[in-house]
Structure formats: C-alpha cells, structure tokens
PDB file of C-alpha atoms in Angstrom:
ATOM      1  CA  UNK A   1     -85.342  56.461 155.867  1.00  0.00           C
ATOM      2  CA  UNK A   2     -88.803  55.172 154.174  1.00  0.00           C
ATOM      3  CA  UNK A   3     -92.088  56.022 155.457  1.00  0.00           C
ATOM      4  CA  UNK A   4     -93.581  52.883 155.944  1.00  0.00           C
ATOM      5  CA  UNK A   5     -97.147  52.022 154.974  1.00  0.00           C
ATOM      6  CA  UNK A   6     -97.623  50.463 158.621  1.00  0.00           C
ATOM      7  CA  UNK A   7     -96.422  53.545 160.262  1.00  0.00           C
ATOM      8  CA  UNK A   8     -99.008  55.723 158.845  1.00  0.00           C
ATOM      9  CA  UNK A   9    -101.969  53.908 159.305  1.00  0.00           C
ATOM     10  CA  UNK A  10    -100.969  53.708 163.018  1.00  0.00           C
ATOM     11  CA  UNK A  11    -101.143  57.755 163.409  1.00  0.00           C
ATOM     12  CA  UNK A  12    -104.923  58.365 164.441  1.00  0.00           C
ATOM     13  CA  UNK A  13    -106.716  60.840 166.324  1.00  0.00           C
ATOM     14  CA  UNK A  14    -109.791  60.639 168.193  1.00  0.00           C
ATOM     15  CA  UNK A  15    -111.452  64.146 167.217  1.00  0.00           C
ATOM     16  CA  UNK A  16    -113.631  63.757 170.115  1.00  0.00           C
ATOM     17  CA  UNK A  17    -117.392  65.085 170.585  1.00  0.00           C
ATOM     18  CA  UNK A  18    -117.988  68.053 170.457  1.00  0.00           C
ATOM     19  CA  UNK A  19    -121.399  68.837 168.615  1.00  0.00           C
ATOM     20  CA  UNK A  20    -121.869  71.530 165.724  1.00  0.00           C
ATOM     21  CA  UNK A  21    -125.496  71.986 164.638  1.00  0.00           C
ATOM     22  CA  UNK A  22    -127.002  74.481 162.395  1.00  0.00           C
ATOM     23  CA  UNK A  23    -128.905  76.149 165.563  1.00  0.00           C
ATOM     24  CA  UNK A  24    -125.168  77.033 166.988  1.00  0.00           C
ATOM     25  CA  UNK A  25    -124.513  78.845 163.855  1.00  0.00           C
ATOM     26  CA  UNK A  26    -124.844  82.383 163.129  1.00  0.00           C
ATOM     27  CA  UNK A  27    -126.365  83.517 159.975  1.00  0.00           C
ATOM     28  CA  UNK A  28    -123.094  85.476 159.279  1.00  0.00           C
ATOM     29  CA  UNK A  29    -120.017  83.284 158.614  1.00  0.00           C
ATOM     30  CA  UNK A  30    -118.052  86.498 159.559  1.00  0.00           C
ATOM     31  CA  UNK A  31    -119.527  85.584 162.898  1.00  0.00           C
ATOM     32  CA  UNK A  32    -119.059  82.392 162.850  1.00  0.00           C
ATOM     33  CA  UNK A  33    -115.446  83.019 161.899  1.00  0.00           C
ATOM     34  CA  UNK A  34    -114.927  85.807 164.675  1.00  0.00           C
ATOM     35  CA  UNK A  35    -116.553  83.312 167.292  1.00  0.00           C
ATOM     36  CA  UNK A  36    -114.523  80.376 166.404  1.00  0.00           C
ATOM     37  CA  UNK A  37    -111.499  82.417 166.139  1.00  0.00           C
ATOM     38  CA  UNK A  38    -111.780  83.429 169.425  1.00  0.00           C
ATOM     39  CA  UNK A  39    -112.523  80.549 170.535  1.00  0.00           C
ATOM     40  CA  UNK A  40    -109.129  79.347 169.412  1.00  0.00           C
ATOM     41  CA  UNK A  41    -106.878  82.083 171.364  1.00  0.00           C
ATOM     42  CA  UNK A  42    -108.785  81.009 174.133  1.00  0.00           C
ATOM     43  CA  UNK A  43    -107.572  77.450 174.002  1.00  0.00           C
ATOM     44  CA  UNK A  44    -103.980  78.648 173.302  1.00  0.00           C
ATOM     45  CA  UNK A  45    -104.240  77.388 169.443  1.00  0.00           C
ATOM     46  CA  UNK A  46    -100.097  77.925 168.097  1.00  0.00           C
ATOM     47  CA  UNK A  47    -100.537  80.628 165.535  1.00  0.00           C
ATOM     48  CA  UNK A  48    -104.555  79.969 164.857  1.00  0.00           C
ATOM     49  CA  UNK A  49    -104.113  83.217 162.487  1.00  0.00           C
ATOM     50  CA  UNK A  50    -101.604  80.583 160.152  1.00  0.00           C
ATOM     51  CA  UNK A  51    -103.911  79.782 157.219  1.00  0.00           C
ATOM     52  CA  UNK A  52    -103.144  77.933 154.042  1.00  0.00           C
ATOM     53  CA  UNK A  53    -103.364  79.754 150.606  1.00  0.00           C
ATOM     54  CA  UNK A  54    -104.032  78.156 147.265  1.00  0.00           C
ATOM     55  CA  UNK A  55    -103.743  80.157 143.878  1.00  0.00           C
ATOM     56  CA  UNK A  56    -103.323  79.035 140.253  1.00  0.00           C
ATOM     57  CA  UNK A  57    -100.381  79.496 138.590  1.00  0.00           C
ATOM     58  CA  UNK A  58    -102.351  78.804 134.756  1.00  0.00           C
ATOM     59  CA  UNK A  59    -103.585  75.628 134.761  1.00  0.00           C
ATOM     60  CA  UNK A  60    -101.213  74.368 137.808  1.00  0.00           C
ATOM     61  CA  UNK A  61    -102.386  75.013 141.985  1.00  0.00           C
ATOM     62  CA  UNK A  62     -99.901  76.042 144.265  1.00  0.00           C
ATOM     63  CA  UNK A  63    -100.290  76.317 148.366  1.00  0.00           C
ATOM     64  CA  UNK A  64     -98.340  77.756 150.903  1.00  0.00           C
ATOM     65  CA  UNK A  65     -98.971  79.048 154.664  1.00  0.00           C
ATOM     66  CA  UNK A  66     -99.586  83.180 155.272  1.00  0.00           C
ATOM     67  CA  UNK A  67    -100.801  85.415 158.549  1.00  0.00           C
ATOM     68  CA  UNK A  68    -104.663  86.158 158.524  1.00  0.00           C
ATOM     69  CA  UNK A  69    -104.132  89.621 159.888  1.00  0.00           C
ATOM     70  CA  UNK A  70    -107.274  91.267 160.521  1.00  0.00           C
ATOM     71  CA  UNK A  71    -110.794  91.491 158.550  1.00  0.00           C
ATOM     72  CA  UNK A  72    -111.848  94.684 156.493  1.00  0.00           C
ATOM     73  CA  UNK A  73    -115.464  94.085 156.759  1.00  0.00           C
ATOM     74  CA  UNK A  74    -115.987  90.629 155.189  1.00  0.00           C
ATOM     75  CA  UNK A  75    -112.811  90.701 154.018  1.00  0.00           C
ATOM     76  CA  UNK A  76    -109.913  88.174 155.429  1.00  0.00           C
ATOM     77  CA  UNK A  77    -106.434  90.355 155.102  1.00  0.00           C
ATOM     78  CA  UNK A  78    -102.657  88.820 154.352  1.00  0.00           C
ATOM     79  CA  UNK A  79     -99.946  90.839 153.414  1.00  0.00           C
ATOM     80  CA  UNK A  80     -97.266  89.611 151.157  1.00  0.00           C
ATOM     81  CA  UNK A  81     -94.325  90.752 148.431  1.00  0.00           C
ATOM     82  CA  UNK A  82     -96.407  91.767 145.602  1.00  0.00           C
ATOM     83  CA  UNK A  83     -93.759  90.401 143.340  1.00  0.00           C
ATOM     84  CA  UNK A  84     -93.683  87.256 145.077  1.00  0.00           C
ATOM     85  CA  UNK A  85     -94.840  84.222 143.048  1.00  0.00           C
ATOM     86  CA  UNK A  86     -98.653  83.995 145.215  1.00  0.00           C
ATOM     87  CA  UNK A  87     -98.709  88.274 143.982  1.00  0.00           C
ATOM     88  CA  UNK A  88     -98.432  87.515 139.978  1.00  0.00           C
ATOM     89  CA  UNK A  89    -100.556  84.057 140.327  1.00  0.00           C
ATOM     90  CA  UNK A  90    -103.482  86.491 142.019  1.00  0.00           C
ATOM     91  CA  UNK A  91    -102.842  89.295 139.367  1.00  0.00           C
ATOM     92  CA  UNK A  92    -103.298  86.083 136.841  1.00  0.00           C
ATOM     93  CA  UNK A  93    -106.295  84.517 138.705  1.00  0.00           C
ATOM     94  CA  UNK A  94    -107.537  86.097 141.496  1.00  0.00           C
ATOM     95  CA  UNK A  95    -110.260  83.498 142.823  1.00  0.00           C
ATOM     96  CA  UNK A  96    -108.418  81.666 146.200  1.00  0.00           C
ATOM     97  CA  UNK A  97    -108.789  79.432 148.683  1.00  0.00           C
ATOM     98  CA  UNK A  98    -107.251  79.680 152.371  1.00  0.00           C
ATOM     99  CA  UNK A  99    -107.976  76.774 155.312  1.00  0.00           C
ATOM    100  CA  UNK A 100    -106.951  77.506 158.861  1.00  0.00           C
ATOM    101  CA  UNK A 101    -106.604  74.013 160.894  1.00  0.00           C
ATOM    102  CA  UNK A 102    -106.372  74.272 164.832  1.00  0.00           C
ATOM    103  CA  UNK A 103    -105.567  70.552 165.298  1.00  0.00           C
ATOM    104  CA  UNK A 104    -106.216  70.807 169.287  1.00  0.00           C
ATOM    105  CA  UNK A 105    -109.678  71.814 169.251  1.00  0.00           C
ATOM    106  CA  UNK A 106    -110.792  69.723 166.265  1.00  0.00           C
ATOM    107  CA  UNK A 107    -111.764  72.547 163.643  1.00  0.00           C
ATOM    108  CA  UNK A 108    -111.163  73.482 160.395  1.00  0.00           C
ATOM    109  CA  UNK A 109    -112.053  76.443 158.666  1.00  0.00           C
ATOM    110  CA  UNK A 110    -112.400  76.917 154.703  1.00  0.00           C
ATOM    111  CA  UNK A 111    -112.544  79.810 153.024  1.00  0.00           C
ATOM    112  CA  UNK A 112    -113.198  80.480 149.173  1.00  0.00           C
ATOM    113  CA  UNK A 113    -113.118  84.233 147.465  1.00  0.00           C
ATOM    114  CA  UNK A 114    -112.116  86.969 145.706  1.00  0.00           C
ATOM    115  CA  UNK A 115    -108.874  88.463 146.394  1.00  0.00           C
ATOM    116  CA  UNK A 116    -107.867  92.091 145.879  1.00  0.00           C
ATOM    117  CA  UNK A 117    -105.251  94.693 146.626  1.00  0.00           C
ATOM    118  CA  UNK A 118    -105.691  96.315 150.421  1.00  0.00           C
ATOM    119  CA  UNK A 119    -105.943 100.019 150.494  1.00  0.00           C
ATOM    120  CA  UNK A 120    -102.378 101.770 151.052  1.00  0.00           C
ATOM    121  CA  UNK A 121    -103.814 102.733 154.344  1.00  0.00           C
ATOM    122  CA  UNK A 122    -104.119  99.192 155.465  1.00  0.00           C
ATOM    123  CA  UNK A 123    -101.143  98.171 154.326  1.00  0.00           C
ATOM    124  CA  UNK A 124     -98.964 101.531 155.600  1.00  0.00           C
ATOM    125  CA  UNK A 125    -100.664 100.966 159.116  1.00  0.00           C
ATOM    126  CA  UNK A 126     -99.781  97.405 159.424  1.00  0.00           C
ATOM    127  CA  UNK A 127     -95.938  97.832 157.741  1.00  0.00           C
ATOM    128  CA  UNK A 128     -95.493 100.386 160.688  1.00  0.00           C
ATOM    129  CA  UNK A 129     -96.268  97.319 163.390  1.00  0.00           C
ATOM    130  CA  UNK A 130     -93.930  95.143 161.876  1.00  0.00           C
ATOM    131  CA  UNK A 131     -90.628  94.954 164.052  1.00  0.00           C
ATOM    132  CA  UNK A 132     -88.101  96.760 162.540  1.00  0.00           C
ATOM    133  CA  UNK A 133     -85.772  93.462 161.024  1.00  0.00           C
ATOM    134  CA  UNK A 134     -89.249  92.084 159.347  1.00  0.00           C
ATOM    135  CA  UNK A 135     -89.793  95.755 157.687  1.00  0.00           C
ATOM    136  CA  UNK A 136     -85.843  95.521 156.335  1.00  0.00           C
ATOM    137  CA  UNK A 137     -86.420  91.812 155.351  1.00  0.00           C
ATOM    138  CA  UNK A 138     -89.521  92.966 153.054  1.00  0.00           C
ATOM    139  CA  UNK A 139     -87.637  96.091 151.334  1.00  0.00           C
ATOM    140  CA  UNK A 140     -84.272  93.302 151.068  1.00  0.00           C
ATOM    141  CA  UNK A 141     -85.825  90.589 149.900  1.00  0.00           C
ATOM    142  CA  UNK A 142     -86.407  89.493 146.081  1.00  0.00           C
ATOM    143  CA  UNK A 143     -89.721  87.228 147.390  1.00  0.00           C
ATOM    144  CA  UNK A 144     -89.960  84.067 145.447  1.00  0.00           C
ATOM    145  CA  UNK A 145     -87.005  84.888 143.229  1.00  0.00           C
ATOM    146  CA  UNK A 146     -83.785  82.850 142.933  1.00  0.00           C
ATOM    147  CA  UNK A 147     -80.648  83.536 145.055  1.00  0.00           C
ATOM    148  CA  UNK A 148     -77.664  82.020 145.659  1.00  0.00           C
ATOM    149  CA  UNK A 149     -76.850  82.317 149.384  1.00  0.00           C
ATOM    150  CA  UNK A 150     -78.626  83.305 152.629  1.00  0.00           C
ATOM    151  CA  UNK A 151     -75.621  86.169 152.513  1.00  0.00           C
ATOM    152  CA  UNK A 152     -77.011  87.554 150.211  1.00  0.00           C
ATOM    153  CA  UNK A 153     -79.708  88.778 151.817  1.00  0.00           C
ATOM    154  CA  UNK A 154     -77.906  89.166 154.805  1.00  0.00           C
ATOM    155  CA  UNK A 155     -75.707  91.845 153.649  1.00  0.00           C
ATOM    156  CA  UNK A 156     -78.643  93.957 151.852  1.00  0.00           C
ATOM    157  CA  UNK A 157     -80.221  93.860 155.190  1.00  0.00           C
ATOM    158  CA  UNK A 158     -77.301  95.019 156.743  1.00  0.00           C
ATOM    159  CA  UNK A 159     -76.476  97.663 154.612  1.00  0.00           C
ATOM    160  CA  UNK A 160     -79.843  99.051 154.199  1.00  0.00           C
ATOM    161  CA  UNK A 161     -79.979  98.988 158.398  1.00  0.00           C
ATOM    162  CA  UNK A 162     -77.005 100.925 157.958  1.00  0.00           C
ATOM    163  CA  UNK A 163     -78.659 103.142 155.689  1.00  0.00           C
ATOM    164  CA  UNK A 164     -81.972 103.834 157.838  1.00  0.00           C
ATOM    165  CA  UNK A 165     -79.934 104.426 161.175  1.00  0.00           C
ATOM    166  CA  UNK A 166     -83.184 105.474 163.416  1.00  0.00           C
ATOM    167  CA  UNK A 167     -85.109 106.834 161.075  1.00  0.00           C
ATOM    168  CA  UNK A 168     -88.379 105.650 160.008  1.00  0.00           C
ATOM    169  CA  UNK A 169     -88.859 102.917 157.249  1.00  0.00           C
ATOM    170  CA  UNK A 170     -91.599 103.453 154.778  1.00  0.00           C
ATOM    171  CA  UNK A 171     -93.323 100.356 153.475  1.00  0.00           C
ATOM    172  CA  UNK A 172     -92.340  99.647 149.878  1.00  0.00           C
ATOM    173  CA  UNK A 173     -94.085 100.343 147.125  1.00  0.00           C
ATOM    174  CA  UNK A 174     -93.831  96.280 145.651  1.00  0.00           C
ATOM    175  CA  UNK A 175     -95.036  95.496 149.249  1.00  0.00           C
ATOM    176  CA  UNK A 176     -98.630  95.235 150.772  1.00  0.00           C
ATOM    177  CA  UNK A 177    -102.008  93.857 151.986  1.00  0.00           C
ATOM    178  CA  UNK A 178    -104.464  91.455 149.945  1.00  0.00           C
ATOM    179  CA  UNK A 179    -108.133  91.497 151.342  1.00  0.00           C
ATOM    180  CA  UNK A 180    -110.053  87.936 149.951  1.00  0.00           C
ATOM    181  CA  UNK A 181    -113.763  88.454 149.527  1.00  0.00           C
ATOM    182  CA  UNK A 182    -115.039  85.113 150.802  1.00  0.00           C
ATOM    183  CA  UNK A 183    -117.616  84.027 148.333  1.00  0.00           C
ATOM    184  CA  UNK A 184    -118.272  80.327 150.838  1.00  0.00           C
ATOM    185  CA  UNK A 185    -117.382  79.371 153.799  1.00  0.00           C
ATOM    186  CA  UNK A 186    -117.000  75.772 155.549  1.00  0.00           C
ATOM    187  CA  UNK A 187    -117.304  75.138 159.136  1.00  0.00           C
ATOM    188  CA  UNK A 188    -115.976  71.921 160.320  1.00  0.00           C
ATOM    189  CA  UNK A 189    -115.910  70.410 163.641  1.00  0.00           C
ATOM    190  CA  UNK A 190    -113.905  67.095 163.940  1.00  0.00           C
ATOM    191  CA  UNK A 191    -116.079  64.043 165.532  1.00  0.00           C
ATOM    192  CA  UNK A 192    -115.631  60.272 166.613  1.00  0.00           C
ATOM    193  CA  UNK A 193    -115.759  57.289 164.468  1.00  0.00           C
ATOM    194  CA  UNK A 194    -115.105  60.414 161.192  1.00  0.00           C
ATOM    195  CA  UNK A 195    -118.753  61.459 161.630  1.00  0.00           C
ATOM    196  CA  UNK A 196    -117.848  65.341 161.409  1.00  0.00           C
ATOM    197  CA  UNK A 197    -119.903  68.322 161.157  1.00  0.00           C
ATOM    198  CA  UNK A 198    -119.742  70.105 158.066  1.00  0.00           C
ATOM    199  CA  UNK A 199    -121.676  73.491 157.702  1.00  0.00           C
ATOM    200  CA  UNK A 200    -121.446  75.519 154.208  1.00  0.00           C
ATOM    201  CA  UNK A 201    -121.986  79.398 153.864  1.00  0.00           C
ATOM    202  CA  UNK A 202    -122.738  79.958 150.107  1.00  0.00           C
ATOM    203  CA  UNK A 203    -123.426  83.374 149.208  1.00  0.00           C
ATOM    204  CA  UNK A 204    -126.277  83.576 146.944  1.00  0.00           C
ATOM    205  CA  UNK A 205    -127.488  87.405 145.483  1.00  0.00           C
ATOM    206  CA  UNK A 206    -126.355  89.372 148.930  1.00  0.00           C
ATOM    207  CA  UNK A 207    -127.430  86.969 151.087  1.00  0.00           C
ATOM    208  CA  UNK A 208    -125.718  83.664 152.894  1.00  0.00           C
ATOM    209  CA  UNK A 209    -127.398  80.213 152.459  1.00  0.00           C
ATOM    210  CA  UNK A 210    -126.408  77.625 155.116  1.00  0.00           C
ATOM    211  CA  UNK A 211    -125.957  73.740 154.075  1.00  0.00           C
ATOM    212  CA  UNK A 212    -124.799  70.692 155.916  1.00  0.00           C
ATOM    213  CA  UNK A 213    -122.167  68.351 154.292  1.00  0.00           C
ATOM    214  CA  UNK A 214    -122.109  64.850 154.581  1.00  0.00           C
ATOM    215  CA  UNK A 215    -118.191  64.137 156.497  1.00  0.00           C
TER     216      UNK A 215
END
C-alpha cells in the first residue's frame, strides 16, 4: 500500500468558528488550562489528559504520548519508569515540551517547561490508584529496554502476582511522578479558512505576559 499524494490533500477539516480573544482569557494560563480542560470532559474529549512529550536525547528530539495526571500548583504531573529512555533524556536535559490536541472541539494546547522529579508523596499516592496489573506491569517491566518476547514480561508479572498474593504493592523505587514547570503556554482555537487563534503565556520575572500569534 502507498499513501498517495491525492489522498492526503483530500483529508480536510473545517475547524469551525468558534472565537478566542484575549478578553476570554484569564491572566493565569493555569486557568486557562483548568477551564479548557474542563471544557473538554464536558464534550466527552477520548482521553483529553493524553498529551505529547518531547525531550532531547543530546542533540536528537524524541516524542511520545503520556497521562497529564493532575497539577501541583503550576506544575503539569506524568508519571513514568525513571529508567525509561524519556527518564535519562530529562536527567540529560530537562527543558520539555508536551501538546494536548482534542481534535473534536478544535483546540490545542502547548506547553513548554521545566521538568523535575515529583515528591515521593505524589508519586506513592498516585502508585496506590493504579489497578493492581498496571502497579505489577511498572515493578516487571525493563521500560524502554530491549526484550525478546511479550513472555517475557508475562511471566515476571505472573510470578511477582504470585509473589504479592493480597498484600499491598509498594511503588518502586526506579518508578515515579515528573512535575513540568511551564515556562509558556499556547492557546489555540482552530478556525475556518486556517485563520486560528493563537494566544501565548510567556512568563517574564514572576509574572505572565499574554501575546497573540499570527495562525
């Protein structure tokens, strides 16, 4: 199969028009974010908290899709193997990127920070929500390394579930949150004829500075 030129300029979407102006903003892009973010479980968004990460692996970028799982005051939170590849790229470089897209309601979010390691609290109290098989698949899993079957992880699961029983399972030591301190933020509401609305948060001392971009 070849993906054919013709094809793909047929796939367009009219983003509709639904108006962003710098009087609906608030002057905190955590509100902004909260706002919009509800805004998308309202409309039913699949996964809205799915949100692309870039890192740097030396002079090379790399992107792949994690769970926003809460904020920590202006802090966006992810949790991850921190011996995964996206771990040892942050402990290399730790300035990020993340986008969320909610393709039915025309929006884009971009984010661009700082990321750190969560507190153990934060991380403890959200290993303890996990269901019990995603808490076995983060102690049995060699994140980002090579292996060379899915049985192979398969049997440490099962043999470690063997091993637990019903007792509790304590999150890993090599396991835990990330917290990004968002250092700009972009706003972006999809529009007819490609004429979007692009807002910019850009922190500036300790205070955000609000900037429209041309689409």
């Amino acid at each position: 199969m070849t993906i054919s030129p013709e094809e793909l300029k047929s796939i367009r979407d009219d983003y509709g028009d639904l108006q962003l102006d710098i009087a609906d903003l608030f002057d905190s892009p955590i509100q902004q974010f909260e706002k919009w973010f509800s805004e998308a479980l309202e409309a039913e968004i699949k996964e809205p908290n799915a949100m692309a990460l870039a890192t740097v692996n030396e002079d090379s970028p790399r992107a792949r899709y994690v769970l926003f799982k809460g904020l920590e005051g202006e802090g966006l939170i992810f949790h991850t193997n921190y011996q995964s590849s996206k771990a040892q790229e942050i402990k290399s470089n730790n300035e990020v990127a993340v986008v969320f897209y909610w393709r039915e309601i025309h929006r884009q979010i971009r984010v661009e920070g700082i990321a750190e390691k969560a507190p153990k609290q934060i991380s403890d109290s959200y290993f303890d929500t996990r269901p019990r098989g995603g808490q076995l698949s983060a102690l049995a899993s060699p994140q980002s390394k090579v292996i060379k079957s899915r049985k192979e992880i398969e049997k440490k699961i099962d043999k470690l579930d063997r091993k637990y029983g019903s007792k509790q399972i304590n999150r890993p030591e090599n396991w835990g949150g990330y917290i990004i301190q968002p250092i700009a933020w972009e706003f972006w509401q999809g529009r007819k004829n490609r004429t979007h609305d692009r807002f910019r948060y850009q922190r500036i001392s300790s205070k955000w500075k609000i900037y429209r971009l041309a689409p």
